[in-house]
Amino acid sequence: MEIEITDKLLNRFNNSFQVDELGCWIWKLALRRGYGLIKIRGKCYAAHRISMLIHRNENISSGYVTHICNNKSCVNPDHLRMDADLSENN
């Protein structure tokens, strides 16, 4: 997945969440099954995965991004982590 992090994308992302009392960055735009969505060049992406790309420069094309805070709509990179296998969390 090749996504260019532009100033326009950063501004749009940073204006699309609201910080709650627990420090979660709650996605304010489209949701699917509770997860935030962001459209980039006509394609929808999970907002929490884009957050990891923007803030941690993580390779988001493989593995899982899990929510440490258990809030699916959170896009705070401090509340997210990359996991190779979800079975490790069960």
PDB file of N, CA and C in Angstrom, residues 2-84:
ATOM      1  N   GLU A   2       0.769   2.041  -1.020  1.00  0.00           N
ATOM      2  CA  GLU A   2       1.583   3.242  -1.143  1.00  0.00           C
ATOM      3  C   GLU A   2       0.708   4.470  -0.929  1.00  0.00           C
ATOM      4  N   ILE A   3       0.869   5.085   0.232  1.00  0.00           N
ATOM      5  CA  ILE A   3       0.101   6.285   0.563  1.00  0.00           C
ATOM      6  C   ILE A   3       1.089   7.396   0.869  1.00  0.00           C
ATOM      7  N   GLU A   4       0.960   8.495   0.157  1.00  0.00           N
ATOM      8  CA  GLU A   4       1.824   9.647   0.388  1.00  0.00           C
ATOM      9  C   GLU A   4       1.223  10.507   1.497  1.00  0.00           C
ATOM     10  N   ILE A   5       2.010  10.773   2.525  1.00  0.00           N
ATOM     11  CA  ILE A   5       1.563  11.612   3.639  1.00  0.00           C
ATOM     12  C   ILE A   5       1.826  13.068   3.265  1.00  0.00           C
ATOM     13  N   THR A   6       0.778  13.744   2.832  1.00  0.00           N
ATOM     14  CA  THR A   6       0.880  15.147   2.425  1.00  0.00           C
ATOM     15  C   THR A   6       0.355  16.042   3.553  1.00  0.00           C
ATOM     16  N   ASP A   7       0.650  17.331   3.449  1.00  0.00           N
ATOM     17  CA  ASP A   7       0.111  18.289   4.418  1.00  0.00           C
ATOM     18  C   ASP A   7      -1.417  18.269   4.396  1.00  0.00           C
ATOM     19  N   LYS A   8      -1.981  18.125   3.210  1.00  0.00           N
ATOM     20  CA  LYS A   8      -3.443  18.083   3.079  1.00  0.00           C
ATOM     21  C   LYS A   8      -4.019  16.877   3.826  1.00  0.00           C
ATOM     22  N   LEU A   9      -3.388  15.713   3.682  1.00  0.00           N
ATOM     23  CA  LEU A   9      -3.848  14.518   4.398  1.00  0.00           C
ATOM     24  C   LEU A   9      -3.687  14.692   5.902  1.00  0.00           C
ATOM     25  N   LEU A  10      -2.549  15.229   6.330  1.00  0.00           N
ATOM     26  CA  LEU A  10      -2.326  15.453   7.766  1.00  0.00           C
ATOM     27  C   LEU A  10      -3.369  16.388   8.357  1.00  0.00           C
ATOM     28  N   ASN A  11      -3.650  17.480   7.670  1.00  0.00           N
ATOM     29  CA  ASN A  11      -4.664  18.424   8.161  1.00  0.00           C
ATOM     30  C   ASN A  11      -6.036  17.775   8.232  1.00  0.00           C
ATOM     31  N   ARG A  12      -6.392  17.024   7.189  1.00  0.00           N
ATOM     32  CA  ARG A  12      -7.700  16.360   7.172  1.00  0.00           C
ATOM     33  C   ARG A  12      -7.798  15.331   8.301  1.00  0.00           C
ATOM     34  N   PHE A  13      -6.734  14.555   8.485  1.00  0.00           N
ATOM     35  CA  PHE A  13      -6.729  13.558   9.561  1.00  0.00           C
ATOM     36  C   PHE A  13      -6.853  14.231  10.928  1.00  0.00           C
ATOM     37  N   ASN A  14      -6.029  15.245  11.164  1.00  0.00           N
ATOM     38  CA  ASN A  14      -5.998  15.899  12.474  1.00  0.00           C
ATOM     39  C   ASN A  14      -7.278  16.662  12.810  1.00  0.00           C
ATOM     40  N   ASN A  15      -8.081  16.968  11.806  1.00  0.00           N
ATOM     41  CA  ASN A  15      -9.364  17.633  12.037  1.00  0.00           C
ATOM     42  C   ASN A  15     -10.535  16.653  12.076  1.00  0.00           C
ATOM     43  N   SER A  16     -10.245  15.366  12.099  1.00  0.00           N
ATOM     44  CA  SER A  16     -11.288  14.351  12.012  1.00  0.00           C
ATOM     45  C   SER A  16     -11.480  13.542  13.288  1.00  0.00           C
ATOM     46  N   PHE A  17     -10.841  13.953  14.364  1.00  0.00           N
ATOM     47  CA  PHE A  17     -11.036  13.255  15.636  1.00  0.00           C
ATOM     48  C   PHE A  17     -11.180  14.264  16.768  1.00  0.00           C
ATOM     49  N   GLN A  18     -11.728  13.771  17.871  1.00  0.00           N
ATOM     50  CA  GLN A  18     -11.895  14.580  19.081  1.00  0.00           C
ATOM     51  C   GLN A  18     -11.315  13.786  20.243  1.00  0.00           C
ATOM     52  N   VAL A  19     -10.549  14.437  21.092  1.00  0.00           N
ATOM     53  CA  VAL A  19      -9.915  13.765  22.229  1.00  0.00           C
ATOM     54  C   VAL A  19     -10.918  13.653  23.372  1.00  0.00           C
ATOM     55  N   ASP A  20     -11.070  12.425  23.916  1.00  0.00           N
ATOM     56  CA  ASP A  20     -11.989  12.242  25.040  1.00  0.00           C
ATOM     57  C   ASP A  20     -11.228  12.275  26.370  1.00  0.00           C
ATOM     58  N   GLU A  21     -11.939  12.071  27.461  1.00  0.00           N
ATOM     59  CA  GLU A  21     -11.356  12.177  28.809  1.00  0.00           C
ATOM     60  C   GLU A  21     -10.326  11.092  29.112  1.00  0.00           C
ATOM     61  N   LEU A  22     -10.320  10.001  28.325  1.00  0.00           N
ATOM     62  CA  LEU A  22      -9.346   8.925  28.523  1.00  0.00           C
ATOM     63  C   LEU A  22      -8.137   9.052  27.598  1.00  0.00           C
ATOM     64  N   GLY A  23      -8.127  10.115  26.794  1.00  0.00           N
ATOM     65  CA  GLY A  23      -7.029  10.324  25.867  1.00  0.00           C
ATOM     66  C   GLY A  23      -7.230   9.642  24.524  1.00  0.00           C
ATOM     67  N   CYS A  24      -8.379   8.996  24.319  1.00  0.00           N
ATOM     68  CA  CYS A  24      -8.679   8.406  23.014  1.00  0.00           C
ATOM     69  C   CYS A  24      -8.939   9.523  22.018  1.00  0.00           C
ATOM     70  N   TRP A  25      -8.472   9.325  20.804  1.00  0.00           N
ATOM     71  CA  TRP A  25      -8.766  10.238  19.713  1.00  0.00           C
ATOM     72  C   TRP A  25      -9.943   9.622  18.966  1.00  0.00           C
ATOM     73  N   ILE A  26     -11.138  10.078  19.253  1.00  0.00           N
ATOM     74  CA  ILE A  26     -12.356   9.481  18.710  1.00  0.00           C
ATOM     75  C   ILE A  26     -12.612   9.994  17.295  1.00  0.00           C
ATOM     76  N   TRP A  27     -12.660   9.070  16.344  1.00  0.00           N
ATOM     77  CA  TRP A  27     -12.884   9.413  14.947  1.00  0.00           C
ATOM     78  C   TRP A  27     -14.288   9.965  14.772  1.00  0.00           C
ATOM     79  N   LYS A  28     -14.413  11.121  14.128  1.00  0.00           N
ATOM     80  CA  LYS A  28     -15.703  11.810  13.994  1.00  0.00           C
ATOM     81  C   LYS A  28     -16.363  11.580  12.644  1.00  0.00           C
ATOM     82  N   LEU A  29     -15.665  11.016  11.702  1.00  0.00           N
ATOM     83  CA  LEU A  29     -16.225  10.848  10.364  1.00  0.00           C
ATOM     84  C   LEU A  29     -16.832   9.452  10.207  1.00  0.00           C
ATOM     85  N   ALA A  30     -16.802   8.920   9.024  1.00  0.00           N
ATOM     86  CA  ALA A  30     -17.446   7.641   8.719  1.00  0.00           C
ATOM     87  C   ALA A  30     -16.886   6.504   9.574  1.00  0.00           C
ATOM     88  N   LEU A  31     -17.781   5.609   9.952  1.00  0.00           N
ATOM     89  CA  LEU A  31     -17.416   4.411  10.707  1.00  0.00           C
ATOM     90  C   LEU A  31     -17.945   3.178   9.975  1.00  0.00           C
ATOM     91  N   ARG A  32     -17.225   2.083  10.098  1.00  0.00           N
ATOM     92  CA  ARG A  32     -17.688   0.775   9.640  1.00  0.00           C
ATOM     93  C   ARG A  32     -17.403  -0.222  10.751  1.00  0.00           C
ATOM     94  N   ARG A  33     -18.465  -0.823  11.263  1.00  0.00           N
ATOM     95  CA  ARG A  33     -18.360  -1.774  12.387  1.00  0.00           C
ATOM     96  C   ARG A  33     -17.604  -1.159  13.566  1.00  0.00           C
ATOM     97  N   GLY A  34     -17.758   0.151  13.747  1.00  0.00           N
ATOM     98  CA  GLY A  34     -17.146   0.853  14.862  1.00  0.00           C
ATOM     99  C   GLY A  34     -15.773   1.428  14.587  1.00  0.00           C
ATOM    100  N   TYR A  35     -15.151   1.050  13.485  1.00  0.00           N
ATOM    101  CA  TYR A  35     -13.820   1.532  13.124  1.00  0.00           C
ATOM    102  C   TYR A  35     -13.926   2.743  12.205  1.00  0.00           C
ATOM    103  N   GLY A  36     -13.070   3.744  12.431  1.00  0.00           N
ATOM    104  CA  GLY A  36     -13.056   4.925  11.592  1.00  0.00           C
ATOM    105  C   GLY A  36     -12.589   4.623  10.180  1.00  0.00           C
ATOM    106  N   LEU A  37     -13.130   5.362   9.232  1.00  0.00           N
ATOM    107  CA  LEU A  37     -12.748   5.230   7.826  1.00  0.00           C
ATOM    108  C   LEU A  37     -12.293   6.576   7.293  1.00  0.00           C
ATOM    109  N   ILE A  38     -11.274   6.541   6.453  1.00  0.00           N
ATOM    110  CA  ILE A  38     -10.819   7.739   5.760  1.00  0.00           C
ATOM    111  C   ILE A  38     -10.604   7.385   4.297  1.00  0.00           C
ATOM    112  N   LYS A  39     -11.075   8.257   3.423  1.00  0.00           N
ATOM    113  CA  LYS A  39     -10.925   8.037   1.991  1.00  0.00           C
ATOM    114  C   LYS A  39      -9.700   8.795   1.504  1.00  0.00           C
ATOM    115  N   ILE A  40      -8.833   8.061   0.811  1.00  0.00           N
ATOM    116  CA  ILE A  40      -7.612   8.631   0.241  1.00  0.00           C
ATOM    117  C   ILE A  40      -7.551   8.218  -1.216  1.00  0.00           C
ATOM    118  N   ARG A  41      -7.546   9.209  -2.091  1.00  0.00           N
ATOM    119  CA  ARG A  41      -7.517   8.960  -3.539  1.00  0.00           C
ATOM    120  C   ARG A  41      -8.608   7.984  -3.971  1.00  0.00           C
ATOM    121  N   GLY A  42      -9.791   8.157  -3.423  1.00  0.00           N
ATOM    122  CA  GLY A  42     -10.941   7.357  -3.830  1.00  0.00           C
ATOM    123  C   GLY A  42     -11.048   5.989  -3.189  1.00  0.00           C
ATOM    124  N   LYS A  43     -10.122   5.630  -2.314  1.00  0.00           N
ATOM    125  CA  LYS A  43     -10.149   4.332  -1.654  1.00  0.00           C
ATOM    126  C   LYS A  43     -10.301   4.528  -0.148  1.00  0.00           C
ATOM    127  N   CYS A  44     -11.144   3.701   0.488  1.00  0.00           N
ATOM    128  CA  CYS A  44     -11.352   3.792   1.937  1.00  0.00           C
ATOM    129  C   CYS A  44     -10.311   2.963   2.683  1.00  0.00           C
ATOM    130  N   TYR A  45      -9.791   3.551   3.757  1.00  0.00           N
ATOM    131  CA  TYR A  45      -8.820   2.888   4.621  1.00  0.00           C
ATOM    132  C   TYR A  45      -9.286   3.000   6.063  1.00  0.00           C
ATOM    133  N   ALA A  46      -8.895   2.054   6.888  1.00  0.00           N
ATOM    134  CA  ALA A  46      -9.168   2.131   8.321  1.00  0.00           C
ATOM    135  C   ALA A  46      -8.341   3.274   8.901  1.00  0.00           C
ATOM    136  N   ALA A  47      -9.015   4.199   9.572  1.00  0.00           N
ATOM    137  CA  ALA A  47      -8.344   5.399  10.090  1.00  0.00           C
ATOM    138  C   ALA A  47      -7.264   5.057  11.113  1.00  0.00           C
ATOM    139  N   HIS A  48      -7.462   4.007  11.917  1.00  0.00           N
ATOM    140  CA  HIS A  48      -6.439   3.654  12.913  1.00  0.00           C
ATOM    141  C   HIS A  48      -5.167   3.143  12.233  1.00  0.00           C
ATOM    142  N   ARG A  49      -5.300   2.493  11.085  1.00  0.00           N
ATOM    143  CA  ARG A  49      -4.116   2.039  10.352  1.00  0.00           C
ATOM    144  C   ARG A  49      -3.380   3.241   9.748  1.00  0.00           C
ATOM    145  N   ILE A  50      -4.117   4.204   9.243  1.00  0.00           N
ATOM    146  CA  ILE A  50      -3.507   5.416   8.694  1.00  0.00           C
ATOM    147  C   ILE A  50      -2.813   6.205   9.798  1.00  0.00           C
ATOM    148  N   SER A  51      -3.387   6.198  10.991  1.00  0.00           N
ATOM    149  CA  SER A  51      -2.748   6.857  12.132  1.00  0.00           C
ATOM    150  C   SER A  51      -1.367   6.256  12.401  1.00  0.00           C
ATOM    151  N   MET A  52      -1.272   4.942  12.339  1.00  0.00           N
ATOM    152  CA  MET A  52       0.028   4.285  12.557  1.00  0.00           C
ATOM    153  C   MET A  52       1.020   4.658  11.461  1.00  0.00           C
ATOM    154  N   LEU A  53       0.539   4.787  10.233  1.00  0.00           N
ATOM    155  CA  LEU A  53       1.399   5.200   9.134  1.00  0.00           C
ATOM    156  C   LEU A  53       1.885   6.632   9.337  1.00  0.00           C
ATOM    157  N   ILE A  54       0.963   7.532   9.670  1.00  0.00           N
ATOM    158  CA  ILE A  54       1.304   8.944   9.841  1.00  0.00           C
ATOM    159  C   ILE A  54       2.232   9.170  11.033  1.00  0.00           C
ATOM    160  N   HIS A  55       1.891   8.604  12.175  1.00  0.00           N
ATOM    161  CA  HIS A  55       2.580   8.930  13.427  1.00  0.00           C
ATOM    162  C   HIS A  55       3.748   8.010  13.773  1.00  0.00           C
ATOM    163  N   ARG A  56       3.741   6.792  13.256  1.00  0.00           N
ATOM    164  CA  ARG A  56       4.794   5.831  13.604  1.00  0.00           C
ATOM    165  C   ARG A  56       5.563   5.333  12.388  1.00  0.00           C
ATOM    166  N   ASN A  57       5.128   5.761  11.196  1.00  0.00           N
ATOM    167  CA  ASN A  57       5.743   5.304   9.956  1.00  0.00           C
ATOM    168  C   ASN A  57       5.775   3.778   9.882  1.00  0.00           C
ATOM    169  N   GLU A  58       4.722   3.143  10.406  1.00  0.00           N
ATOM    170  CA  GLU A  58       4.623   1.686  10.413  1.00  0.00           C
ATOM    171  C   GLU A  58       4.186   1.173   9.043  1.00  0.00           C
ATOM    172  N   ASN A  59       4.704   0.022   8.651  1.00  0.00           N
ATOM    173  CA  ASN A  59       4.235  -0.657   7.451  1.00  0.00           C
ATOM    174  C   ASN A  59       2.878  -1.275   7.790  1.00  0.00           C
ATOM    175  N   ILE A  60       1.815  -0.671   7.270  1.00  0.00           N
ATOM    176  CA  ILE A  60       0.467  -1.112   7.632  1.00  0.00           C
ATOM    177  C   ILE A  60      -0.118  -2.091   6.627  1.00  0.00           C
ATOM    178  N   SER A  61       0.684  -2.506   5.646  1.00  0.00           N
ATOM    179  CA  SER A  61       0.159  -3.407   4.624  1.00  0.00           C
ATOM    180  C   SER A  61       0.100  -4.853   5.109  1.00  0.00           C
ATOM    181  N   SER A  62       0.754  -5.152   6.217  1.00  0.00           N
ATOM    182  CA  SER A  62       0.687  -6.508   6.758  1.00  0.00           C
ATOM    183  C   SER A  62       0.522  -6.431   8.265  1.00  0.00           C
ATOM    184  N   GLY A  63       0.010  -7.466   8.838  1.00  0.00           N
ATOM    185  CA  GLY A  63      -0.207  -7.506  10.278  1.00  0.00           C
ATOM    186  C   GLY A  63      -1.493  -6.815  10.671  1.00  0.00           C
ATOM    187  N   TYR A  64      -1.741  -6.795  11.949  1.00  0.00           N
ATOM    188  CA  TYR A  64      -2.953  -6.210  12.515  1.00  0.00           C
ATOM    189  C   TYR A  64      -2.589  -5.016  13.378  1.00  0.00           C
ATOM    190  N   VAL A  65      -3.453  -4.032  13.377  1.00  0.00           N
ATOM    191  CA  VAL A  65      -3.328  -2.913  14.311  1.00  0.00           C
ATOM    192  C   VAL A  65      -4.407  -3.128  15.370  1.00  0.00           C
ATOM    193  N   THR A  66      -3.985  -3.298  16.610  1.00  0.00           N
ATOM    194  CA  THR A  66      -4.940  -3.543  17.691  1.00  0.00           C
ATOM    195  C   THR A  66      -5.036  -2.322  18.593  1.00  0.00           C
ATOM    196  N   HIS A  67      -6.202  -2.198  19.219  1.00  0.00           N
ATOM    197  CA  HIS A  67      -6.492  -1.082  20.117  1.00  0.00           C
ATOM    198  C   HIS A  67      -6.229  -1.512  21.557  1.00  0.00           C
ATOM    199  N   ILE A  68      -5.228  -0.947  22.184  1.00  0.00           N
ATOM    200  CA  ILE A  68      -4.922  -1.233  23.585  1.00  0.00           C
ATOM    201  C   ILE A  68      -6.055  -0.731  24.473  1.00  0.00           C
ATOM    202  N   CYS A  69      -6.702   0.359  24.051  1.00  0.00           N
ATOM    203  CA  CYS A  69      -7.778   0.985  24.828  1.00  0.00           C
ATOM    204  C   CYS A  69      -9.130   0.288  24.622  1.00  0.00           C
ATOM    205  N   ASN A  70      -9.194  -0.674  23.705  1.00  0.00           N
ATOM    206  CA  ASN A  70     -10.433  -1.393  23.375  1.00  0.00           C
ATOM    207  C   ASN A  70     -11.526  -0.494  22.823  1.00  0.00           C
ATOM    208  N   ASN A  71     -11.153   0.651  22.251  1.00  0.00           N
ATOM    209  CA  ASN A  71     -12.116   1.567  21.640  1.00  0.00           C
ATOM    210  C   ASN A  71     -11.862   1.559  20.134  1.00  0.00           C
ATOM    211  N   LYS A  72     -12.734   0.915  19.380  1.00  0.00           N
ATOM    212  CA  LYS A  72     -12.544   0.737  17.940  1.00  0.00           C
ATOM    213  C   LYS A  72     -12.435   2.049  17.174  1.00  0.00           C
ATOM    214  N   SER A  73     -13.056   3.104  17.668  1.00  0.00           N
ATOM    215  CA  SER A  73     -13.030   4.373  16.935  1.00  0.00           C
ATOM    216  C   SER A  73     -11.833   5.249  17.317  1.00  0.00           C
ATOM    217  N   CYS A  74     -10.963   4.762  18.194  1.00  0.00           N
ATOM    218  CA  CYS A  74      -9.785   5.520  18.617  1.00  0.00           C
ATOM    219  C   CYS A  74      -8.685   5.445  17.554  1.00  0.00           C
ATOM    220  N   VAL A  75      -8.073   6.593  17.270  1.00  0.00           N
ATOM    221  CA  VAL A  75      -6.966   6.659  16.309  1.00  0.00           C
ATOM    222  C   VAL A  75      -5.691   7.219  16.956  1.00  0.00           C
ATOM    223  N   ASN A  76      -5.650   7.256  18.290  1.00  0.00           N
ATOM    224  CA  ASN A  76      -4.469   7.726  19.010  1.00  0.00           C
ATOM    225  C   ASN A  76      -3.362   6.678  18.856  1.00  0.00           C
ATOM    226  N   PRO A  77      -2.235   7.025  18.236  1.00  0.00           N
ATOM    227  CA  PRO A  77      -1.179   6.033  18.031  1.00  0.00           C
ATOM    228  C   PRO A  77      -0.622   5.468  19.329  1.00  0.00           C
ATOM    229  N   ASP A  78      -0.745   6.204  20.437  1.00  0.00           N
ATOM    230  CA  ASP A  78      -0.296   5.684  21.730  1.00  0.00           C
ATOM    231  C   ASP A  78      -1.233   4.606  22.264  1.00  0.00           C
ATOM    232  N   HIS A  79      -2.416   4.481  21.669  1.00  0.00           N
ATOM    233  CA  HIS A  79      -3.397   3.473  22.079  1.00  0.00           C
ATOM    234  C   HIS A  79      -3.447   2.307  21.088  1.00  0.00           C
ATOM    235  N   LEU A  80      -2.527   2.303  20.121  1.00  0.00           N
ATOM    236  CA  LEU A  80      -2.506   1.286  19.066  1.00  0.00           C
ATOM    237  C   LEU A  80      -1.177   0.556  19.068  1.00  0.00           C
ATOM    238  N   ARG A  81      -1.214  -0.688  18.592  1.00  0.00           N
ATOM    239  CA  ARG A  81       0.040  -1.414  18.412  1.00  0.00           C
ATOM    240  C   ARG A  81      -0.107  -2.372  17.240  1.00  0.00           C
ATOM    241  N   MET A  82       1.018  -2.659  16.616  1.00  0.00           N
ATOM    242  CA  MET A  82       1.057  -3.615  15.517  1.00  0.00           C
ATOM    243  C   MET A  82       1.223  -5.007  16.098  1.00  0.00           C
ATOM    244  N   ASP A  83       0.424  -5.943  15.582  1.00  0.00           N
ATOM    245  CA  ASP A  83       0.521  -7.356  15.968  1.00  0.00           C
ATOM    246  C   ASP A  83       0.603  -8.180  14.700  1.00  0.00           C
ATOM    247  N   ALA A  84       1.516  -9.128  14.691  1.00  0.00           N
ATOM    248  CA  ALA A  84       1.637  -9.998  13.531  1.00  0.00           C
ATOM    249  C   ALA A  84       0.479 -10.989  13.478  1.00  0.00           C
TER     250      ALA A  84
END
